[in-house]
């Protein structure tokens, strides 16, 4: 069991990410609001990295830059040594809201990426497989408004996974789910990541979630975000929430975030 | 009402229904009989008294009323065996009663006692006479109107949709088109009538243009607002999945804007009907609007009412068709929005 759990993802399906000297700012009515300040981060292929920081610190902005939805003001982001210049289906984002297209059924939503790339006809089976992977086969013809929050987020996950991404970018994807669904989906995420081997970048403000899922936790400062600490979580999967090692790390991280008084 | 409260208090709802049903069935049957009686009254009102004027279809109308009454009563008795027809009949019984009653009063007030001044208020048989004796001309008018309306509406809806999507999508198109829209759009399309009739080669093409114009304005504005209000999150999702701009327009912006587009199509339809009738009355020498005008000129008031009834059937039919199309295209909205 332990050996199996320790096993590295079989194939190196993930890509390396290199975030070098990235700074970013928003122009708000002429005033520049800095959100990222000289962020440097090297992520190995297949790593599961969590970005943790106070809310509004710029975590999500960093994700948008990784996804290629915006260019950084300065610095560079590279995926496997290729500079990121725009969105690409090898780096798929799962947002906090499922943002399923309400006019499409679950199947059609999951098929979106393949359709946009013009390869749906040849790969219809991949859609079925992705839906099966997240356990929504019975709901393939349902419309989003007929799904529960957890089901919708699963569908959004399938929509991302069907593209066989090298980097999966998760922007607090479990943030709005109830705690039970959340715990189930955390375990599902880990097993998906282990099976598929993609590089995962997860933004969260929940220290416990970061420690339960990630191999590395990056703690960011208040806005403008800088990297405050880079913590390796050297623990095999599946992890246990009561693990005293994780509890120690958690106390340390909350301390870094200025919340040590509450523990 | 009683069925509801019974099934709510008792788990064995299925067994409760037959107990409550005879009363409901009795009430439905009674409504069917009332409807039958109302139509018998209408038949009698036709046949008992002499007409004050000279109308050829009085007897036929009276007999038809009796046939309808017989159908209503037989249909009510055999409603259980008639399936959907029987159910439809039951449901419409109150309306059919009211209709029979109104027709009776109308018959008495016009053909029999002339309480309403003739010839401005013709009796029902006079209108029936129009449908039987002037059918070819009426049909020609219907075809002419439908052709003109359909052509103008389709052109206007298509142009409005494309313009709306372009303004909603492209900032530079918006820059140029928006002021034009602001300036010309609110002007009633009928104000263009005099200009249109001498600038266009035929009154038919002028009317098509005006109908298209009346349709295009609301369709443009609502398509535009629909496209403009699409959440950026949808675009972000599609872009990270590898969508190109053309995909964003056709597969994200347009489907997301479609509920707005249908509001525009609905408003455009109403506006275009008004233009159609005015254009036919003033310029085009065909169509129901022209028929109305012509009938009024000859003091053929029965023809006028007959044409009005046909016109209202056509307009409400067009709206029904539009709603059917909407329900089919926007199935995903079921249970989300309704208007």
Short mmCIF file of C-alpha atoms in Angstrom, two decimals, chain A:
data_model
loop_
_atom_site.label_atom_id
_atom_site.label_comp_id
_atom_site.label_asym_id
_atom_site.label_seq_id
_atom_site.Cartn_x
_atom_site.Cartn_y
_atom_site.Cartn_z
CA UNK A 1 0.00 0.00 0.00
CA UNK A 2 2.63 2.47 1.07
CA UNK A 3 4.83 1.63 -1.90
CA UNK A 4 1.90 2.08 -4.25
CA UNK A 5 0.98 5.36 -2.70
CA UNK A 6 4.54 6.58 -2.88
CA UNK A 7 4.90 5.64 -6.53
CA UNK A 8 5.55 8.63 -8.72
CA UNK A 9 3.12 9.36 -11.56
CA UNK A 10 3.82 6.68 -14.15
CA UNK A 11 4.46 8.84 -17.19
CA UNK A 12 6.03 12.26 -17.04
CA UNK A 13 2.95 13.84 -18.57
CA UNK A 14 3.43 17.17 -16.84
CA UNK A 15 5.32 20.22 -18.01
CA UNK A 16 7.84 22.31 -16.10
CA UNK A 17 6.85 25.86 -15.23
CA UNK A 18 9.35 28.63 -14.80
CA UNK A 19 8.11 31.89 -13.35
CA UNK A 20 11.03 34.31 -13.53
CA UNK A 21 11.08 37.81 -11.99
CA UNK A 22 7.40 38.32 -12.67
CA UNK A 23 5.87 41.59 -11.54
CA UNK A 24 2.39 42.77 -12.37
CA UNK A 25 0.20 45.76 -11.63
CA UNK A 26 -3.31 46.89 -12.37
CA UNK A 27 -4.20 50.27 -13.73
CA UNK A 28 -7.09 51.50 -11.63
CA UNK A 29 -8.28 54.94 -12.75
CA UNK A 30 -4.75 55.97 -13.63
CA UNK A 31 -3.20 54.79 -10.37
CA UNK A 32 -0.98 51.75 -10.57
CA UNK A 33 -1.83 49.05 -8.06
CA UNK A 34 1.04 46.56 -7.80
CA UNK A 35 -0.17 42.99 -7.29
CA UNK A 36 2.89 40.82 -7.89
CA UNK A 37 6.44 41.77 -7.00
CA UNK A 38 9.39 39.84 -8.40
CA UNK A 39 7.89 36.38 -8.09
CA UNK A 40 10.36 33.58 -8.87
CA UNK A 41 9.19 30.01 -8.91
CA UNK A 42 10.45 26.89 -10.59
CA UNK A 43 8.00 24.00 -10.77
CA UNK A 44 9.16 20.52 -11.79
CA UNK A 45 7.14 18.45 -14.24
CA UNK A 46 4.40 16.55 -12.42
CA UNK A 47 4.68 18.51 -9.21
CA UNK A 48 1.61 19.47 -7.19
CA UNK A 49 2.19 22.98 -5.92
CA UNK A 50 -0.23 24.98 -3.79
CA UNK A 51 -0.18 28.77 -3.67
CA UNK A 52 -1.38 29.99 -0.34
CA UNK A 53 -1.90 33.57 0.68
CA UNK A 54 -4.30 36.06 2.24
CA UNK A 55 -7.31 36.85 0.12
CA UNK A 56 -6.78 39.56 -2.46
CA UNK A 57 -2.99 39.11 -2.42
CA UNK A 58 -2.66 38.39 -6.13
CA UNK A 59 -2.73 34.58 -6.22
CA UNK A 60 -5.42 34.48 -8.85
CA UNK A 61 -3.57 37.08 -10.91
CA UNK A 62 -0.53 34.83 -10.95
CA UNK A 63 -2.76 32.01 -12.21
CA UNK A 64 -4.15 34.19 -14.99
CA UNK A 65 -0.57 34.92 -16.06
CA UNK A 66 0.29 31.21 -16.03
CA UNK A 67 -2.85 30.49 -18.06
CA UNK A 68 -1.79 33.16 -20.53
CA UNK A 69 -5.00 35.14 -20.12
CA UNK A 70 -2.92 38.26 -19.44
CA UNK A 71 0.73 39.12 -20.16
CA UNK A 72 2.87 40.14 -17.16
CA UNK A 73 4.08 43.77 -16.85
CA UNK A 74 7.61 42.50 -16.46
CA UNK A 75 9.41 39.19 -16.17
CA UNK A 76 8.62 36.00 -18.05
CA UNK A 77 6.70 32.78 -17.64
CA UNK A 78 7.85 29.66 -19.42
CA UNK A 79 6.28 26.27 -19.94
CA UNK A 80 8.99 23.71 -20.75
CA UNK A 81 11.33 26.55 -21.79
CA UNK A 82 8.77 28.06 -24.14
CA UNK A 83 7.60 31.53 -23.18
CA UNK A 84 3.87 31.74 -22.46
CA UNK A 85 2.31 34.26 -24.81
CA UNK A 86 -1.33 33.36 -24.67
CA UNK A 87 -3.79 30.74 -23.54
CA UNK A 88 -3.17 27.20 -24.70
CA UNK A 89 -5.12 23.99 -24.04
CA UNK A 90 -1.99 22.41 -22.53
CA UNK A 91 -2.55 24.74 -19.57
CA UNK A 92 -6.18 24.48 -18.54
CA UNK A 93 -7.78 26.44 -15.73
CA UNK A 94 -10.55 25.30 -13.45
CA UNK A 95 -12.10 28.38 -11.91
CA UNK A 96 -13.76 28.87 -8.55
CA UNK A 97 -17.15 28.96 -10.26
CA UNK A 98 -17.75 26.00 -12.56
CA UNK A 99 -18.69 28.49 -15.36
CA UNK A 100 -20.33 25.73 -17.37
CA UNK A 101 -22.09 27.08 -20.44
CA UNK A 102 -25.76 26.93 -19.44
CA UNK A 103 -26.91 26.34 -23.03
CA UNK A 104 -24.84 23.17 -23.36
CA UNK A 105 -25.41 19.77 -21.83
CA UNK A 106 -22.72 18.24 -19.64
CA UNK A 107 -21.42 16.28 -22.60
CA UNK A 108 -21.26 19.34 -24.84
CA UNK A 109 -19.59 21.34 -22.09
CA UNK A 110 -16.90 18.73 -21.63
CA UNK A 111 -16.46 18.53 -25.41
CA UNK A 112 -15.85 22.29 -25.57
CA UNK A 113 -12.06 22.20 -25.72
CA UNK A 114 -11.87 19.50 -28.38
CA UNK A 115 -14.53 21.32 -30.39
CA UNK A 116 -12.66 24.63 -30.13
CA UNK A 117 -9.50 22.93 -31.36
CA UNK A 118 -11.44 21.28 -34.19
CA UNK A 119 -10.59 17.72 -33.18
CA UNK A 120 -13.87 16.63 -31.60
CA UNK A 121 -14.93 14.29 -34.41
CA UNK A 122 -11.90 12.07 -33.97
CA UNK A 123 -11.94 12.12 -30.18
CA UNK A 124 -15.53 11.74 -29.10
CA UNK A 125 -14.51 8.83 -26.88
CA UNK A 126 -12.24 11.07 -24.87
CA UNK A 127 -15.27 13.09 -23.85
CA UNK A 128 -17.09 9.98 -22.65
CA UNK A 129 -13.98 8.89 -20.77
CA UNK A 130 -13.51 12.26 -19.08
CA UNK A 131 -17.15 12.25 -17.99
CA UNK A 132 -16.79 8.72 -16.66
CA UNK A 133 -13.60 9.73 -14.86
CA UNK A 134 -15.45 12.27 -12.75
CA UNK A 135 -18.43 9.96 -12.29
CA UNK A 136 -21.02 11.95 -14.25
CA UNK A 137 -21.91 9.38 -16.92
CA UNK A 138 -25.52 9.32 -15.78
CA UNK A 139 -25.75 13.09 -16.23
CA UNK A 140 -24.13 13.46 -19.62
CA UNK A 141 -27.32 14.88 -21.14
CA UNK A 142 -28.24 17.09 -18.19
CA UNK A 143 -28.11 20.87 -18.41
CA UNK A 144 -25.95 22.74 -15.86
CA UNK A 145 -28.93 24.14 -13.95
CA UNK A 146 -29.93 20.57 -13.17
CA UNK A 147 -26.62 19.80 -11.42
CA UNK A 148 -25.61 20.29 -7.79
CA UNK A 149 -22.61 22.48 -6.99
CA UNK A 150 -20.30 19.50 -6.58
CA UNK A 151 -21.50 17.89 -9.80
CA UNK A 152 -21.05 21.12 -11.72
CA UNK A 153 -17.49 21.46 -10.45
CA UNK A 154 -16.82 17.84 -11.44
CA UNK A 155 -18.10 18.61 -14.92
CA UNK A 156 -15.77 21.62 -15.04
CA UNK A 157 -12.91 19.33 -14.03
CA UNK A 158 -13.82 16.88 -16.79
CA UNK A 159 -13.93 19.77 -19.24
CA UNK A 160 -10.33 20.57 -18.28
CA UNK A 161 -9.05 16.98 -18.18
CA UNK A 162 -10.43 16.00 -21.58
CA UNK A 163 -7.68 18.13 -23.14
CA UNK A 164 -4.96 16.02 -21.49
CA UNK A 165 -3.38 19.15 -20.03
CA UNK A 166 0.29 19.25 -19.09
CA UNK A 167 -0.47 21.85 -16.46
CA UNK A 168 -3.72 21.93 -14.54
CA UNK A 169 -4.35 25.31 -12.99
CA UNK A 170 -6.88 25.27 -10.17
CA UNK A 171 -8.24 28.58 -8.89
CA UNK A 172 -9.87 27.65 -5.57
CA UNK A 173 -11.98 25.08 -7.39
CA UNK A 174 -13.43 23.68 -4.17
CA UNK A 175 -13.93 27.02 -2.45
CA UNK A 176 -17.68 27.16 -2.81
CA UNK A 177 -18.50 23.53 -2.09
CA UNK A 178 -19.95 22.23 1.15
CA UNK A 179 -17.38 20.63 3.45
CA UNK A 180 -18.38 17.01 2.77
CA UNK A 181 -18.27 17.34 -1.01
CA UNK A 182 -15.04 19.21 -0.59
CA UNK A 183 -13.32 16.41 1.30
CA UNK A 184 -14.43 13.85 -1.28
CA UNK A 185 -13.25 15.97 -4.15
CA UNK A 186 -9.89 16.65 -2.54
CA UNK A 187 -9.22 12.90 -2.47
CA UNK A 188 -10.44 12.61 -6.07
CA UNK A 189 -8.11 15.38 -7.17
CA UNK A 190 -5.10 13.64 -5.64
CA UNK A 191 -5.93 10.32 -7.30
CA UNK A 192 -6.52 12.03 -10.66
CA UNK A 193 -3.21 13.80 -10.39
CA UNK A 194 -1.45 10.56 -9.47
CA UNK A 195 -2.99 8.72 -12.39
CA UNK A 196 -2.49 11.42 -15.01
CA UNK A 197 0.78 12.93 -13.89
CA UNK A 198 0.08 16.51 -14.95
CA UNK A 199 1.72 19.42 -13.17
CA UNK A 200 -0.80 20.98 -10.82
CA UNK A 201 -0.88 24.54 -9.59
CA UNK A 202 -3.55 25.09 -6.97
CA UNK A 203 -4.55 28.43 -5.52
CA UNK A 204 -6.24 28.21 -2.16
CA UNK A 205 -6.60 30.15 1.05
CA UNK A 206 -7.15 27.01 3.06
CA UNK A 207 -3.89 25.85 4.66
CA UNK A 208 -5.32 22.44 5.49
CA UNK A 209 -6.36 21.85 1.89
CA UNK A 210 -2.93 22.91 0.62
CA UNK A 211 -1.19 20.51 3.01
CA UNK A 212 -3.54 17.65 2.24
CA UNK A 213 -3.03 17.91 -1.50
CA UNK A 214 0.28 19.49 -2.44
CA UNK A 215 3.86 18.35 -2.48
CA UNK A 216 4.98 21.94 -2.07
CA UNK A 217 3.23 24.88 -0.49
CA UNK A 218 4.22 28.39 -1.53
CA UNK A 219 3.18 31.02 0.99
CA UNK A 220 2.61 34.47 -0.47
CA UNK A 221 2.68 37.79 1.33
CA UNK A 222 -0.01 40.45 1.34
CA UNK A 223 -0.43 42.49 -1.84
CA UNK A 224 1.85 43.04 -3.69
CA UNK A 225 2.50 39.32 -3.46
CA UNK A 226 6.02 38.09 -2.86
CA UNK A 227 7.04 34.55 -2.03
CA UNK A 228 7.34 34.35 1.72
CA UNK A 229 8.10 30.68 2.14
CA UNK A 230 8.50 27.56 0.03
CA UNK A 231 7.59 24.53 2.10
CA UNK A 232 8.08 20.94 0.98
CA UNK A 233 5.38 18.62 2.29
CA UNK A 234 7.28 15.38 2.51
CA UNK A 235 4.42 13.04 3.20
CA UNK A 236 3.09 10.10 1.18
CA UNK A 237 -0.45 9.94 -0.21
CA UNK A 238 -3.10 9.27 0.86
CA UNK A 239 -2.52 11.69 3.68
CA UNK A 240 -4.41 11.83 6.94
CA UNK A 241 -5.89 15.02 8.20
CA UNK A 242 -4.88 14.19 11.77
CA UNK A 243 -1.20 13.69 10.87
CA UNK A 244 0.83 15.57 13.54
CA UNK A 245 3.48 16.45 10.92
CA UNK A 246 0.85 18.24 8.83
CA UNK A 247 -0.52 19.89 11.97
CA UNK A 248 2.95 21.29 12.72
CA UNK A 249 3.29 22.60 9.19
CA UNK A 250 -0.14 24.11 9.38
CA UNK A 251 0.71 25.95 12.58
CA UNK A 252 3.86 27.24 10.94
CA UNK A 253 2.02 28.40 7.82
CA UNK A 254 -0.68 30.17 9.81
CA UNK A 255 2.10 31.84 11.71
CA UNK A 256 3.59 33.06 8.45
CA UNK A 257 0.20 34.45 7.52
CA UNK A 258 0.05 36.29 10.85
CA UNK A 259 -2.60 34.07 12.37
CA UNK A 260 -0.47 32.26 14.96
CA UNK A 261 -2.34 33.89 17.82
CA UNK A 262 -5.43 31.85 17.01
CA UNK A 263 -3.54 28.57 17.48
#
